[in-house]
Tab-separated table of C-alpha atoms and ligand atoms in Angstrom:
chain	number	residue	atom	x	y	z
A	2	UNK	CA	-10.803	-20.848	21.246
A	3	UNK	CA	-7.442	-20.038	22.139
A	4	UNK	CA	-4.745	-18.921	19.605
A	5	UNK	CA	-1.393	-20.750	19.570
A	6	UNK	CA	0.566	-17.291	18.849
A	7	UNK	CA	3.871	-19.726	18.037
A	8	UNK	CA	1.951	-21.050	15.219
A	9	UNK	CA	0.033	-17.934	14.027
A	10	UNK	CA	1.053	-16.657	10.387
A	11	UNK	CA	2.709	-14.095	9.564
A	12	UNK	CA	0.562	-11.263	7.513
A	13	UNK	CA	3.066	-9.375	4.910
A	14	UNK	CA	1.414	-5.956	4.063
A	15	UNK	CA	2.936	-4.800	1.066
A	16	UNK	CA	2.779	-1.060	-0.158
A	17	UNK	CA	2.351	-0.592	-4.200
A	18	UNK	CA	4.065	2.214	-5.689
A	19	UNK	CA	7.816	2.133	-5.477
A	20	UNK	CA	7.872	-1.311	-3.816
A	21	UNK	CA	5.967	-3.800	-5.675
A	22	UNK	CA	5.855	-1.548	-8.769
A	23	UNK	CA	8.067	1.103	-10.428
A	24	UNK	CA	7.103	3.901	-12.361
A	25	UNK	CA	3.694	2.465	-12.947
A	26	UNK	CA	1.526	6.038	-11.629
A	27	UNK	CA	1.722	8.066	-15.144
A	28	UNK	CA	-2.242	7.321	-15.744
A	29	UNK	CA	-2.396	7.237	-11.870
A	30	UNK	CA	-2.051	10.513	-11.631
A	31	UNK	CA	-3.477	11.550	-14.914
A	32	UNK	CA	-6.827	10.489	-14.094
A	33	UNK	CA	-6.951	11.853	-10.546
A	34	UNK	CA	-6.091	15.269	-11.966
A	35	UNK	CA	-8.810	14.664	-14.206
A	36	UNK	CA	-11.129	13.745	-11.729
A	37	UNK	CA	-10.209	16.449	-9.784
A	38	UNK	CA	-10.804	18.641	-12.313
A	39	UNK	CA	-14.163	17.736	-12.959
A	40	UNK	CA	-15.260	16.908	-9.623
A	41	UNK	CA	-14.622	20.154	-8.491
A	42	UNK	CA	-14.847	22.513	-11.107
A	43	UNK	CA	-11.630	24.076	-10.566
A	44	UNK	CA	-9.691	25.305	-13.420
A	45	UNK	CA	-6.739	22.745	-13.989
A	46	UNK	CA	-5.868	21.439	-10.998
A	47	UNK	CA	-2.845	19.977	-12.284
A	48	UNK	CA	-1.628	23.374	-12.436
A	49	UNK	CA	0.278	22.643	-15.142
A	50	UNK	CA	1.974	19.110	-14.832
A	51	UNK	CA	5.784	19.655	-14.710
A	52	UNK	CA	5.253	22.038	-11.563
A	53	UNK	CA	2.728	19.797	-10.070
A	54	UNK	CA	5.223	16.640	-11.409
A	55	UNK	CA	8.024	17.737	-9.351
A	56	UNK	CA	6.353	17.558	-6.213
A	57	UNK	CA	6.322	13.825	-6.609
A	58	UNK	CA	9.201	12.588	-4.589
A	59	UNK	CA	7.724	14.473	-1.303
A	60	UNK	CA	3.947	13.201	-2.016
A	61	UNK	CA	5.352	9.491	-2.016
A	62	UNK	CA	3.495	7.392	0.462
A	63	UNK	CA	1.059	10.156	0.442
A	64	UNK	CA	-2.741	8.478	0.014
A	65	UNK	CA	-4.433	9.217	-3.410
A	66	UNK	CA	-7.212	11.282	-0.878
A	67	UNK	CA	-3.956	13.160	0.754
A	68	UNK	CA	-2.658	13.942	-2.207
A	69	UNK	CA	-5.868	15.038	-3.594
A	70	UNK	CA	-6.800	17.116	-0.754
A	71	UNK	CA	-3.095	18.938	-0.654
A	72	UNK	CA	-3.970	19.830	-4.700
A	73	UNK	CA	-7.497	21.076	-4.008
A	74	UNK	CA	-6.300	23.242	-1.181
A	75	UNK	CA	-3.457	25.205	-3.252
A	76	UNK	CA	-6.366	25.617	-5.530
A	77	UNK	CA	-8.276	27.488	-2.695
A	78	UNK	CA	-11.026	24.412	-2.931
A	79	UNK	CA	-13.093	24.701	0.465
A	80	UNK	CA	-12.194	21.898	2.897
A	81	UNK	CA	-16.072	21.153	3.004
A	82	UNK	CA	-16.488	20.815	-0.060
A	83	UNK	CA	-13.583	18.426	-0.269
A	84	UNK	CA	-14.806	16.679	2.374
A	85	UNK	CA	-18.386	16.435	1.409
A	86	UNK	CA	-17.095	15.518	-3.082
A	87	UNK	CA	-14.797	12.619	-1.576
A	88	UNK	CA	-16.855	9.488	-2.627
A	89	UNK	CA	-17.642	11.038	-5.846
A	90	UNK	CA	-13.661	11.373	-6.422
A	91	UNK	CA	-13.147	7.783	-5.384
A	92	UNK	CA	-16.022	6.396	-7.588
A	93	UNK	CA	-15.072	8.472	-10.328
A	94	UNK	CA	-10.930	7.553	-10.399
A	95	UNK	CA	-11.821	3.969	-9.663
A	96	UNK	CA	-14.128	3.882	-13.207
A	97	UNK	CA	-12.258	5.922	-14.891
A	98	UNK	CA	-8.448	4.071	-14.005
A	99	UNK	CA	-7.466	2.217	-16.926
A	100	UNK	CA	-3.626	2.088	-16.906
A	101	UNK	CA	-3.286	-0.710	-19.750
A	102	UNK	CA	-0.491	-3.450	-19.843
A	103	UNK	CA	2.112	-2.442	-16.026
A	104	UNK	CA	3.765	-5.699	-16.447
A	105	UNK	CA	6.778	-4.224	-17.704
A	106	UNK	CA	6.673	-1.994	-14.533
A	107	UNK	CA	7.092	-5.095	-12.178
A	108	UNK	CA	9.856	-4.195	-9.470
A	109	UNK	CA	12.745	-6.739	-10.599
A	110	UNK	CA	12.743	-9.692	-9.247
A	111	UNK	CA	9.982	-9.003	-6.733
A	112	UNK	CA	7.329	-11.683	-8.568
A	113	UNK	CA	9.812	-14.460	-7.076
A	114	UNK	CA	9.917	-13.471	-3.547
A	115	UNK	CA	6.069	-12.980	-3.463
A	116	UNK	CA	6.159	-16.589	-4.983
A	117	UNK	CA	8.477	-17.703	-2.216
A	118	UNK	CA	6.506	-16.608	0.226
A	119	UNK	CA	3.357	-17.573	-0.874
A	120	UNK	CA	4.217	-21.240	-1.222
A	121	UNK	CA	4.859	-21.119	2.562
A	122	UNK	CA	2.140	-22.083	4.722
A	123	UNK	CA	2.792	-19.330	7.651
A	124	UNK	CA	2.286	-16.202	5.800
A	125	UNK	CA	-0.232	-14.621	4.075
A	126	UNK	CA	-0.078	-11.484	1.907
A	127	UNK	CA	-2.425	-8.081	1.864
A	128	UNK	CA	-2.132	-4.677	0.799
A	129	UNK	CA	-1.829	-1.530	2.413
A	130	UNK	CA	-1.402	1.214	-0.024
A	131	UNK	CA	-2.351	4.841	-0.093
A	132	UNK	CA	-4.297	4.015	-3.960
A	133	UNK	CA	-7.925	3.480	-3.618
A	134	UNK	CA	-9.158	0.102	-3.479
A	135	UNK	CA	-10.302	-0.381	-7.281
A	136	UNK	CA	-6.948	1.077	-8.389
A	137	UNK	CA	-4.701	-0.870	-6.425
A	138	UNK	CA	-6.402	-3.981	-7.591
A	139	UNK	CA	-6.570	-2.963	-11.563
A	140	UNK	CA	-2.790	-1.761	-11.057
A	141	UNK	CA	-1.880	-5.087	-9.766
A	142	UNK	CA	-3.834	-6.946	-12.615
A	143	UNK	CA	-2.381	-4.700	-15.234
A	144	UNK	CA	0.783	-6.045	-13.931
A	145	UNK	CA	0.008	-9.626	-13.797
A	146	UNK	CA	0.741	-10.109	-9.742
A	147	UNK	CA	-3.190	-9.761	-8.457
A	148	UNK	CA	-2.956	-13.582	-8.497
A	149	UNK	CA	-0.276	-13.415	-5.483
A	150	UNK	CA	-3.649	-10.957	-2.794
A	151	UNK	CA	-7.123	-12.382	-2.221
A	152	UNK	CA	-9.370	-9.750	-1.923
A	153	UNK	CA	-10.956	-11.842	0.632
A	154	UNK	CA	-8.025	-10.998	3.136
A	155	UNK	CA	-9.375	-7.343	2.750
A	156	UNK	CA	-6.050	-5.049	3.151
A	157	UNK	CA	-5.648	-0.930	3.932
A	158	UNK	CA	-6.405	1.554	1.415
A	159	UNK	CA	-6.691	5.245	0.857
A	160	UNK	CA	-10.451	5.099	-0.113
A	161	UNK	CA	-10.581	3.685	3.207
A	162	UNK	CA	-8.875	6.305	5.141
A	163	UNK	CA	-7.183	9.389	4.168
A	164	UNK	CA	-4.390	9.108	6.605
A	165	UNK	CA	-1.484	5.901	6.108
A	166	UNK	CA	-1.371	5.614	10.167
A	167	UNK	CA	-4.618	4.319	10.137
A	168	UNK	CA	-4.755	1.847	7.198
A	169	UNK	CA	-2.714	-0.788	9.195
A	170	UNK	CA	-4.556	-1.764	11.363
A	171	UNK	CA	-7.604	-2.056	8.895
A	172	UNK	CA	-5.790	-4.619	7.363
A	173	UNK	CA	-5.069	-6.042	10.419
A	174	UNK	CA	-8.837	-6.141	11.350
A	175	UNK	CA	-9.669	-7.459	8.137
A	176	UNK	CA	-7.298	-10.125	8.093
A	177	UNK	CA	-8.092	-11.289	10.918
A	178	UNK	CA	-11.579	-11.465	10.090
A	179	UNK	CA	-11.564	-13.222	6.802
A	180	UNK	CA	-8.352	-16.328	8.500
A	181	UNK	CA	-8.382	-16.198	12.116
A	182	UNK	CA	-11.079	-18.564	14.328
A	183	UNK	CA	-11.741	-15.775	16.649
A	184	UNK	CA	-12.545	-12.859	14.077
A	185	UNK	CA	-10.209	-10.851	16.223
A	186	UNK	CA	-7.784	-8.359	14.821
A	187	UNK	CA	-4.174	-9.869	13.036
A	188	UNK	CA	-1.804	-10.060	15.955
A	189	UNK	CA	1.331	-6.712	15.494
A	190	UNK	CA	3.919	-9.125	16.383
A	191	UNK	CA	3.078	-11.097	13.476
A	192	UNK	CA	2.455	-8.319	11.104
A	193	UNK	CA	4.859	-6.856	8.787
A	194	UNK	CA	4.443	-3.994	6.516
A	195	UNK	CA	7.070	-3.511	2.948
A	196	UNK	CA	7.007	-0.287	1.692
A	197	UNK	CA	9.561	2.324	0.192
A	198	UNK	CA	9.232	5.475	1.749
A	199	UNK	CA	9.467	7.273	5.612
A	200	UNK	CA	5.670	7.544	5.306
A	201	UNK	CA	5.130	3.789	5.198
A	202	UNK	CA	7.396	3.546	8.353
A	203	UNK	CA	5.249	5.676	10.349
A	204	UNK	CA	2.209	4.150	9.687
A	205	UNK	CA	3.821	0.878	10.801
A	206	UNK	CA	5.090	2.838	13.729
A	207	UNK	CA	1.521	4.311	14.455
A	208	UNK	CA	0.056	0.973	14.365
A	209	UNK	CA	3.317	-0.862	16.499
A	210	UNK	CA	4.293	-3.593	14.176
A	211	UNK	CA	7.238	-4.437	12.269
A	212	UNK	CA	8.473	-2.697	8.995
A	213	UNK	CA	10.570	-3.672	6.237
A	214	UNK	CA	11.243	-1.100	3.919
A	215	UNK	CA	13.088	-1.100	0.147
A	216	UNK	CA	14.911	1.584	-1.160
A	217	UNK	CA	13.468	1.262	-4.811
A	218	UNK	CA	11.073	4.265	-4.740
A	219	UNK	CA	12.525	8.075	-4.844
A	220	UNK	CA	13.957	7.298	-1.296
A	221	UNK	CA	17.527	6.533	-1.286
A	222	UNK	CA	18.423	3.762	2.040
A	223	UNK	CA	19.646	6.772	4.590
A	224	UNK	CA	15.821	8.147	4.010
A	225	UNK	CA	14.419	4.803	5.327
A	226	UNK	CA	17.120	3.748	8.280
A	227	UNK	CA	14.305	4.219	10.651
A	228	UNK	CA	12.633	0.781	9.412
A	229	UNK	CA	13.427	-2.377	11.564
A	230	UNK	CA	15.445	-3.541	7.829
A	231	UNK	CA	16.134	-1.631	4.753
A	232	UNK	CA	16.748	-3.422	1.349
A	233	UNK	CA	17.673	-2.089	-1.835
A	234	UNK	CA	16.390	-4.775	-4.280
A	235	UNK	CA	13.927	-7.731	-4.302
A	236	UNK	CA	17.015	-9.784	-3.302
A	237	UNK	CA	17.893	-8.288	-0.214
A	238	UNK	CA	13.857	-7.430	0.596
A	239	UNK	CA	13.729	-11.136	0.611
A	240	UNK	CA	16.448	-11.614	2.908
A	241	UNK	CA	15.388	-9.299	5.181
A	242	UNK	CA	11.525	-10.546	5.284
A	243	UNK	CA	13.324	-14.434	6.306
A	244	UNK	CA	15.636	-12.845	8.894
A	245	UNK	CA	12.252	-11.878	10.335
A	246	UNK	CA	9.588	-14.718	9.708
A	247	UNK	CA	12.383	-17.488	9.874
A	248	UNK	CA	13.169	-20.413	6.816
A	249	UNK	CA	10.570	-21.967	5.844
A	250	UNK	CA	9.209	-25.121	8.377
A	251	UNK	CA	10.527	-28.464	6.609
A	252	UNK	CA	7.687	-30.396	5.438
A	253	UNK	CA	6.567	-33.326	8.424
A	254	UNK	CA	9.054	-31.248	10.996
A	255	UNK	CA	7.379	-31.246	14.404
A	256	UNK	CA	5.376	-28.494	15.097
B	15	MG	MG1	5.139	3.447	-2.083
């Protein structure tokens, strides 16, 4: 069948940490150390948590296998080894995560634009976040806003890849799979992604679609002025998401 690109959605890829949550990694991170830890036998791989703490800020958009990589190596891990223990760390985080009630970590405001948009029949909304699958989707539940991403749509995520570039256009692919009539890949002119940092940027960049990003994370705006928009609350994210995907069709409007 052909695909009538004027009336194809619009598929809103939203990034997690620092965009649709804040401060909500604390047991995040705990239980990747942990797993760490015991996956590979090495002797505290936190290294102590207020050194390993303050990297933070420059491990933002960083996937949970990046991240866990970039630990193991300063603790002289063998890349093999890494490499080869990788499904065992993803199994073992994913059980293990159990980050009790987030709600409170909601970014403001941001459970009214995903309402917004989801009452609107020309977008849809996935994920593409450097957590691993099972963590993303207990985060969101902790936090009461799962209801708002149908697993069914699929999304990116870092147990799928360890580099951001590529988790795009997994979502794309998997979007497209579960909504479009052709099975074929979510168009990149109707794709957007919303994330905080310059690492969610590039992947959009990698992949060539749009990105909207929000400075809410440890990026201040001048970090992110490479993004096609850059908003600095749930307010202005919104505004900037219907400068892009229009107002909403009226109800019995032509077309
Ligand atoms: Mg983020």
């Amino acid at each position: 069948m052909t695909i009538d690109r004027d009336n194809e959605r619009w598929l809103l890829l939203w990034d997690i940490d620092g965009t649709l949550l804040l401060g909500a990694s604390i047991e995040h991170a705990r239980v990747m150390f942990a797993v760490l830890q015991e996956v590979h036998g090495t002797d505290d791989p936190a290294g102590g948590q207020p050194i390993r703490l303050r990297r933070a800020a420059e491990r933002s958009g960083m996937t949970d296998g990046q991240i866990g990589r970039e630990i193991l190596l300063d603790n002289g891990v063998d890349p093999m080894q890494i490499d080869a223990r990788f499904a065992e760390v993803v199994r073992r985080a994913s059980e293990d995560y159990d980050p009790g009630d987030l709600t409170a970590h909601v970014n403001p405001g941001v459970t009214a634009v995903l309402a917004e948009l989801a009452a609107r029949d020309d977008v849809v909304q996935s994920l593409v976040t450097g957590n691993f699958e099972r963590i993303a989707r207990t985060k969101l539940r902790a936090a009461a806003i799962d209801g708002w991403f149908d697993a069914a749509l699929g999304g990116g995520f870092g147990s799928d890849h360890e580099q951001r570039q590529f988790l795009p256009e997994i979502a794309r692919q998997r979007a497209g799979a579960a909504l479009r009539a052709d099975e074929s890949a979510w168009p990149r002119e109707r794709t957007i992604i919303i994330g905080d940092t310059p690492r969610d940027i590039a992947c959009a960049r990698h992949d060539g679609v749009r990105v909207v990003a929000i400075a809410t994370g440890p990026h201040p705006p001048e970090n992110l002025s490479e993004a096609d928009a850059v908003a600095t609350d749930a307010e202005s994210l919104r505004d900037a998401l219907l400068a892009i995907v229009g107002l909403p069709p009226r109800p019995g409007s032509p077309g």
